[in-house]
Short mmCIF file of C-alpha atoms and ligand atoms in Angstrom, two decimals:
data_model
loop_
_atom_site.label_atom_id
_atom_site.label_comp_id
_atom_site.label_asym_id
_atom_site.label_seq_id
_atom_site.Cartn_x
_atom_site.Cartn_y
_atom_site.Cartn_z
CA UNK A 1 -19.79 -4.32 11.29
CA UNK A 2 -18.46 -1.73 13.57
CA UNK A 3 -15.83 0.92 12.83
CA UNK A 4 -12.88 2.36 14.69
CA UNK A 5 -13.70 3.48 18.17
CA UNK A 6 -11.49 6.49 17.35
CA UNK A 7 -13.22 7.77 14.33
CA UNK A 8 -14.84 10.55 16.41
CA UNK A 9 -11.77 11.82 17.97
CA UNK A 10 -10.73 15.42 16.96
CA UNK A 11 -8.35 15.59 14.01
CA UNK A 12 -5.40 16.65 16.24
CA UNK A 13 -5.45 13.20 17.87
CA UNK A 14 -3.36 12.10 14.89
CA UNK A 15 -0.80 14.89 15.77
CA UNK A 16 0.74 12.76 18.50
CA UNK A 17 0.66 9.27 17.02
CA UNK A 18 1.88 6.22 18.96
CA UNK A 19 4.80 4.64 17.12
CA UNK A 20 3.97 0.92 17.32
CA UNK A 21 6.89 -1.48 16.63
CA UNK A 22 5.88 -4.38 14.55
CA UNK A 23 9.17 -6.11 13.80
CA UNK A 24 12.84 -5.21 13.34
CA UNK A 25 12.63 -2.17 10.97
CA UNK A 26 8.80 -2.09 10.72
CA UNK A 27 6.60 0.43 12.61
CA UNK A 28 2.84 1.24 12.44
CA UNK A 29 1.77 4.84 12.79
CA UNK A 30 -1.81 4.51 13.85
CA UNK A 31 -4.10 7.00 12.14
CA UNK A 32 -1.59 9.43 10.86
CA UNK A 33 -3.19 9.62 7.43
CA UNK A 34 -6.70 10.00 8.70
CA UNK A 35 -6.71 13.92 8.54
CA UNK A 36 -5.41 13.80 5.03
CA UNK A 37 -7.74 11.10 3.74
CA UNK A 38 -10.22 13.28 1.69
CA UNK A 39 -7.31 14.97 -0.17
CA UNK A 40 -5.59 11.60 -0.66
CA UNK A 41 -8.72 10.15 -2.09
CA UNK A 42 -9.48 13.06 -4.45
CA UNK A 43 -5.84 12.67 -5.70
CA UNK A 44 -6.54 8.95 -6.25
CA UNK A 45 -9.69 9.74 -8.22
CA UNK A 46 -7.69 12.05 -10.52
CA UNK A 47 -5.05 9.47 -11.05
CA UNK A 48 -7.67 6.83 -11.84
CA UNK A 49 -9.26 9.12 -14.53
CA UNK A 50 -6.00 8.94 -16.43
CA UNK A 51 -4.74 5.44 -15.46
CA UNK A 52 -7.83 3.25 -14.71
CA UNK A 53 -8.04 0.46 -12.29
CA UNK A 54 -7.11 -2.98 -13.83
CA UNK A 55 -6.56 -6.51 -12.83
CA UNK A 56 -3.00 -7.44 -13.76
CA UNK A 57 -2.12 -10.99 -14.80
CA UNK A 58 0.72 -12.82 -13.10
CA UNK A 59 3.49 -14.42 -15.15
CA UNK A 60 1.84 -17.68 -14.36
CA UNK A 61 -1.37 -16.47 -16.01
CA UNK A 62 -3.62 -15.84 -12.98
CA UNK A 63 -5.66 -12.66 -12.85
CA UNK A 64 -4.95 -10.77 -9.59
CA UNK A 65 -8.09 -10.11 -7.47
CA UNK A 66 -6.62 -6.83 -6.38
CA UNK A 67 -7.28 -3.90 -8.85
CA UNK A 68 -4.28 -1.67 -9.34
CA UNK A 69 -2.87 1.50 -10.85
CA UNK A 70 0.21 3.65 -10.28
CA UNK A 71 1.53 7.11 -10.11
CA UNK A 72 5.04 8.52 -10.16
CA UNK A 73 8.05 8.21 -12.46
CA UNK A 74 7.54 4.50 -12.76
CA UNK A 75 4.79 1.94 -11.86
CA UNK A 76 4.66 -1.66 -10.93
CA UNK A 77 3.35 -3.89 -13.72
CA UNK A 78 2.79 -7.67 -14.11
CA UNK A 79 2.05 -9.62 -17.22
CA UNK A 80 3.11 -12.79 -18.98
CA UNK A 81 6.65 -11.41 -19.33
CA UNK A 82 7.00 -10.99 -15.61
CA UNK A 83 6.95 -8.32 -12.86
CA UNK A 84 8.76 -5.03 -13.44
CA UNK A 85 8.68 -1.26 -13.05
CA UNK A 86 7.81 0.66 -16.22
CA UNK A 87 7.76 4.36 -16.85
CA UNK A 88 4.76 3.93 -19.12
CA UNK A 89 1.22 2.66 -18.36
CA UNK A 90 0.78 -0.38 -20.67
CA UNK A 91 -2.97 0.53 -21.12
CA UNK A 92 -2.25 3.94 -22.61
CA UNK A 93 1.45 3.89 -23.61
CA UNK A 94 1.64 7.31 -21.66
CA UNK A 95 3.63 8.20 -18.60
CA UNK A 96 1.93 7.34 -15.31
CA UNK A 97 0.30 10.34 -13.64
CA UNK A 98 2.68 12.44 -11.51
CA UNK A 99 2.82 11.72 -7.88
CA UNK A 100 0.64 14.19 -6.02
CA UNK A 101 2.33 16.39 -3.37
CA UNK A 102 -0.02 15.03 -0.76
CA UNK A 103 1.30 11.55 -1.42
CA UNK A 104 4.86 12.58 -1.51
CA UNK A 105 4.78 14.60 1.62
CA UNK A 106 2.85 11.94 3.63
CA UNK A 107 5.32 9.25 2.65
CA UNK A 108 8.39 11.35 3.44
CA UNK A 109 7.00 12.41 6.87
CA UNK A 110 6.10 8.84 7.83
CA UNK A 111 9.44 7.49 6.74
CA UNK A 112 11.16 10.23 8.67
CA UNK A 113 9.13 9.40 11.81
CA UNK A 114 10.31 5.88 11.46
CA UNK A 115 14.01 6.86 11.10
CA UNK A 116 14.35 7.00 7.37
CA UNK A 117 15.03 10.64 6.65
CA UNK A 118 15.12 11.78 3.05
CA UNK A 119 12.79 9.07 1.64
CA UNK A 120 11.94 10.12 -1.98
CA UNK A 121 9.76 7.58 -3.51
CA UNK A 122 9.55 7.39 -7.38
CA UNK A 123 6.67 4.97 -7.51
CA UNK A 124 3.37 4.59 -5.76
CA UNK A 125 1.39 1.40 -6.43
CA UNK A 126 -2.40 1.86 -5.64
CA UNK A 127 -4.29 -1.30 -4.65
CA UNK A 128 -8.05 -1.48 -4.49
CA UNK A 129 -9.87 -4.27 -2.54
CA UNK A 130 -13.48 -5.15 -2.47
CA UNK A 131 -14.83 -7.79 0.01
CA UNK A 132 -13.25 -11.13 -0.75
CA UNK A 133 -10.14 -9.60 -2.44
CA UNK A 134 -7.02 -11.00 -1.02
CA UNK A 135 -3.23 -10.68 -1.77
CA UNK A 136 -1.31 -13.96 -1.32
CA UNK A 137 2.07 -14.05 0.50
CA UNK A 138 4.88 -12.52 -1.56
CA UNK A 139 8.10 -10.45 -1.27
CA UNK A 140 8.54 -6.99 -2.87
CA UNK A 141 11.85 -7.49 -4.69
CA UNK A 142 11.45 -5.75 -7.99
CA UNK A 143 13.02 -2.54 -6.61
CA UNK A 144 16.66 -1.79 -7.16
CA UNK A 145 17.59 -0.69 -3.73
CA UNK A 146 16.50 -2.60 -0.66
CA UNK A 147 17.91 -0.09 1.81
CA UNK A 148 14.98 2.35 1.07
CA UNK A 149 11.92 1.47 3.07
CA UNK A 150 8.36 0.87 1.65
CA UNK A 151 5.67 3.14 3.21
CA UNK A 152 2.06 1.86 3.02
CA UNK A 153 -1.09 3.90 3.70
CA UNK A 154 -4.44 2.11 4.35
CA UNK A 155 -7.74 3.83 3.56
CA UNK A 156 -11.33 2.67 3.81
CA UNK A 157 -12.25 -0.78 5.14
CA UNK A 158 -9.96 -2.43 7.67
CA UNK A 159 -7.92 -5.44 6.57
CA UNK A 160 -5.95 -8.21 8.15
CA UNK A 161 -2.41 -7.87 7.17
CA UNK A 162 -0.32 -10.99 7.12
CA UNK A 163 3.31 -10.36 8.07
CA UNK A 164 5.63 -13.31 7.73
CA UNK A 165 9.32 -13.84 7.99
CA UNK A 166 12.13 -14.37 5.55
CA UNK A 167 10.82 -17.71 4.35
CA UNK A 168 7.45 -18.21 2.78
CA UNK A 169 6.79 -21.07 5.23
CA UNK A 170 7.26 -18.86 8.29
CA UNK A 171 3.94 -18.44 10.15
CA UNK A 172 2.63 -14.92 9.59
CA UNK A 173 1.55 -12.50 12.37
CA UNK A 174 -1.91 -11.07 11.75
CA UNK A 175 -2.02 -7.20 12.09
CA UNK A 176 -5.27 -5.17 11.67
CA UNK A 177 -4.78 -2.16 9.46
CA UNK A 178 -7.43 0.37 9.55
CA UNK A 179 -8.39 3.71 7.76
CA UNK A 180 -5.49 6.24 8.11
CA UNK A 181 -2.91 3.67 9.41
CA UNK A 182 0.55 4.09 7.93
CA UNK A 183 3.27 1.42 8.05
CA UNK A 184 6.94 1.90 7.32
CA UNK A 185 8.76 -1.30 6.35
CA UNK A 186 12.45 -0.95 6.33
CA UNK A 187 15.63 -2.64 7.53
CA UNK A 188 15.34 -6.32 7.94
CA UNK A 189 11.48 -6.21 7.36
CA UNK A 190 11.94 -4.87 3.90
CA UNK A 191 12.20 -8.42 2.35
CA UNK A 192 9.74 -10.18 4.55
CA UNK A 193 6.87 -12.24 3.13
CA UNK A 194 3.55 -10.48 3.47
CA UNK A 195 0.07 -10.56 2.22
CA UNK A 196 -3.52 -9.45 2.99
CA UNK A 197 -6.44 -11.83 4.13
CA UNK A 198 -9.65 -11.85 2.20
CA UNK A 199 -11.29 -8.39 2.85
CA UNK A 200 -14.35 -8.67 5.18
CA UNK A 201 -17.68 -7.13 4.16
CA UNK A 202 -18.33 -3.58 5.30
CA UNK A 203 -19.30 -0.10 4.44
CA UNK A 204 -16.84 2.66 5.15
CA UNK A 205 -18.14 6.29 5.64
CA UNK A 206 -15.69 7.68 2.96
CA UNK A 207 -15.19 4.70 0.62
CA UNK A 208 -18.27 2.40 0.99
CA UNK A 209 -17.37 -1.27 0.39
CA UNK A 210 -13.72 -0.63 -0.52
CA UNK A 211 -10.22 -0.63 0.89
CA UNK A 212 -7.47 1.31 -0.90
CA UNK A 213 -3.74 0.95 -0.15
CA UNK A 214 -0.98 3.21 -1.32
CA UNK A 215 2.52 1.72 -1.29
CA UNK A 216 5.48 4.14 -1.81
CA UNK A 217 8.60 2.69 -3.27
CA UNK A 218 12.02 3.77 -4.33
CA UNK A 219 12.05 1.52 -7.39
CA UNK A 220 15.10 2.97 -9.34
C1 LIG B 1 6.16 -5.57 4.13
N1 LIG B 1 0.32 -4.44 -0.57
O1 LIG B 1 1.37 -3.74 -2.84
S1 LIG B 1 0.88 -2.89 2.16
C2 LIG B 1 2.02 -4.67 -2.17
O2 LIG B 1 -2.27 -3.83 1.70
C3 LIG B 1 1.37 -4.97 -0.96
O3 LIG B 1 -2.17 -3.65 -0.39
C4 LIG B 1 -0.38 -4.75 0.53
O4 LIG B 1 1.96 -5.99 -0.29
C5 LIG B 1 -1.73 -4.01 0.58
O5 LIG B 1 3.05 -5.11 -2.58
C6 LIG B 1 0.35 -4.61 1.85
C7 LIG B 1 2.08 -3.33 3.28
C8 LIG B 1 3.34 -3.73 2.76
C9 LIG B 1 3.90 -3.38 1.51
C10 LIG B 1 5.20 -3.70 1.18
C11 LIG B 1 5.94 -4.50 2.05
C12 LIG B 1 4.12 -4.47 3.58
C13 LIG B 1 5.45 -4.87 3.31
C14 LIG B 1 7.29 -4.86 1.75
C15 LIG B 1 8.04 -5.55 2.56
C16 LIG B 1 7.43 -5.96 3.88
FE1 LIG B 2 3.83 -6.31 -1.20
#
């Protein structure tokens, strides 16, 4: 497969990002995380050393195909008891790893560019996709305050993001999210149904056959 035509541009091409409106309250900042990718991925590795990737189980008993971990004051967990945010990693009983400065600063700067000044996430869910992994349509509604946006950072292989409406049955738009793309989902988009189509095969220069997505949330 082929990669971004823009992979070879100088790093400062990310200094003047196009702000691409996606929907009411949602904007894509193309490539803004590209210059930080190595630092972000080193920070992911340090988090995974303490809070390993795991496939959570839905309340309905299905094992998710996305592998997940978290950092921050609380982390998103799913098991037979339901979905929730928890201050402890259920695998270790210990607090989740701290949110690295690189994560916090990128999330706050992206949110500010989208009009959400002062975004201070307390949770970052980290998702890992291999070819074939998908995330079915859902809403993110386990957070306490829906006035805060969610900021997502895509790294590695590109994905087709499915962005639906307020009803599960609304036909989703398909949006390609590539390495370094950051999306801010706020306002009326905050509770939209969304998902990720099965990841296509590929081999990314930094990540190999993987996509990693960071989602920053104000959970409490
Ligand atoms: C739109 N993750 O972790 S990020 C999730 O690529 C999740 O791993 C996807 O959906 C991923 O919950 C999509 C983009 C995203 C995240 C949260 C949203 C889009 C959103 C919340 C509301 C609307
Ligand atoms: Fe989601």
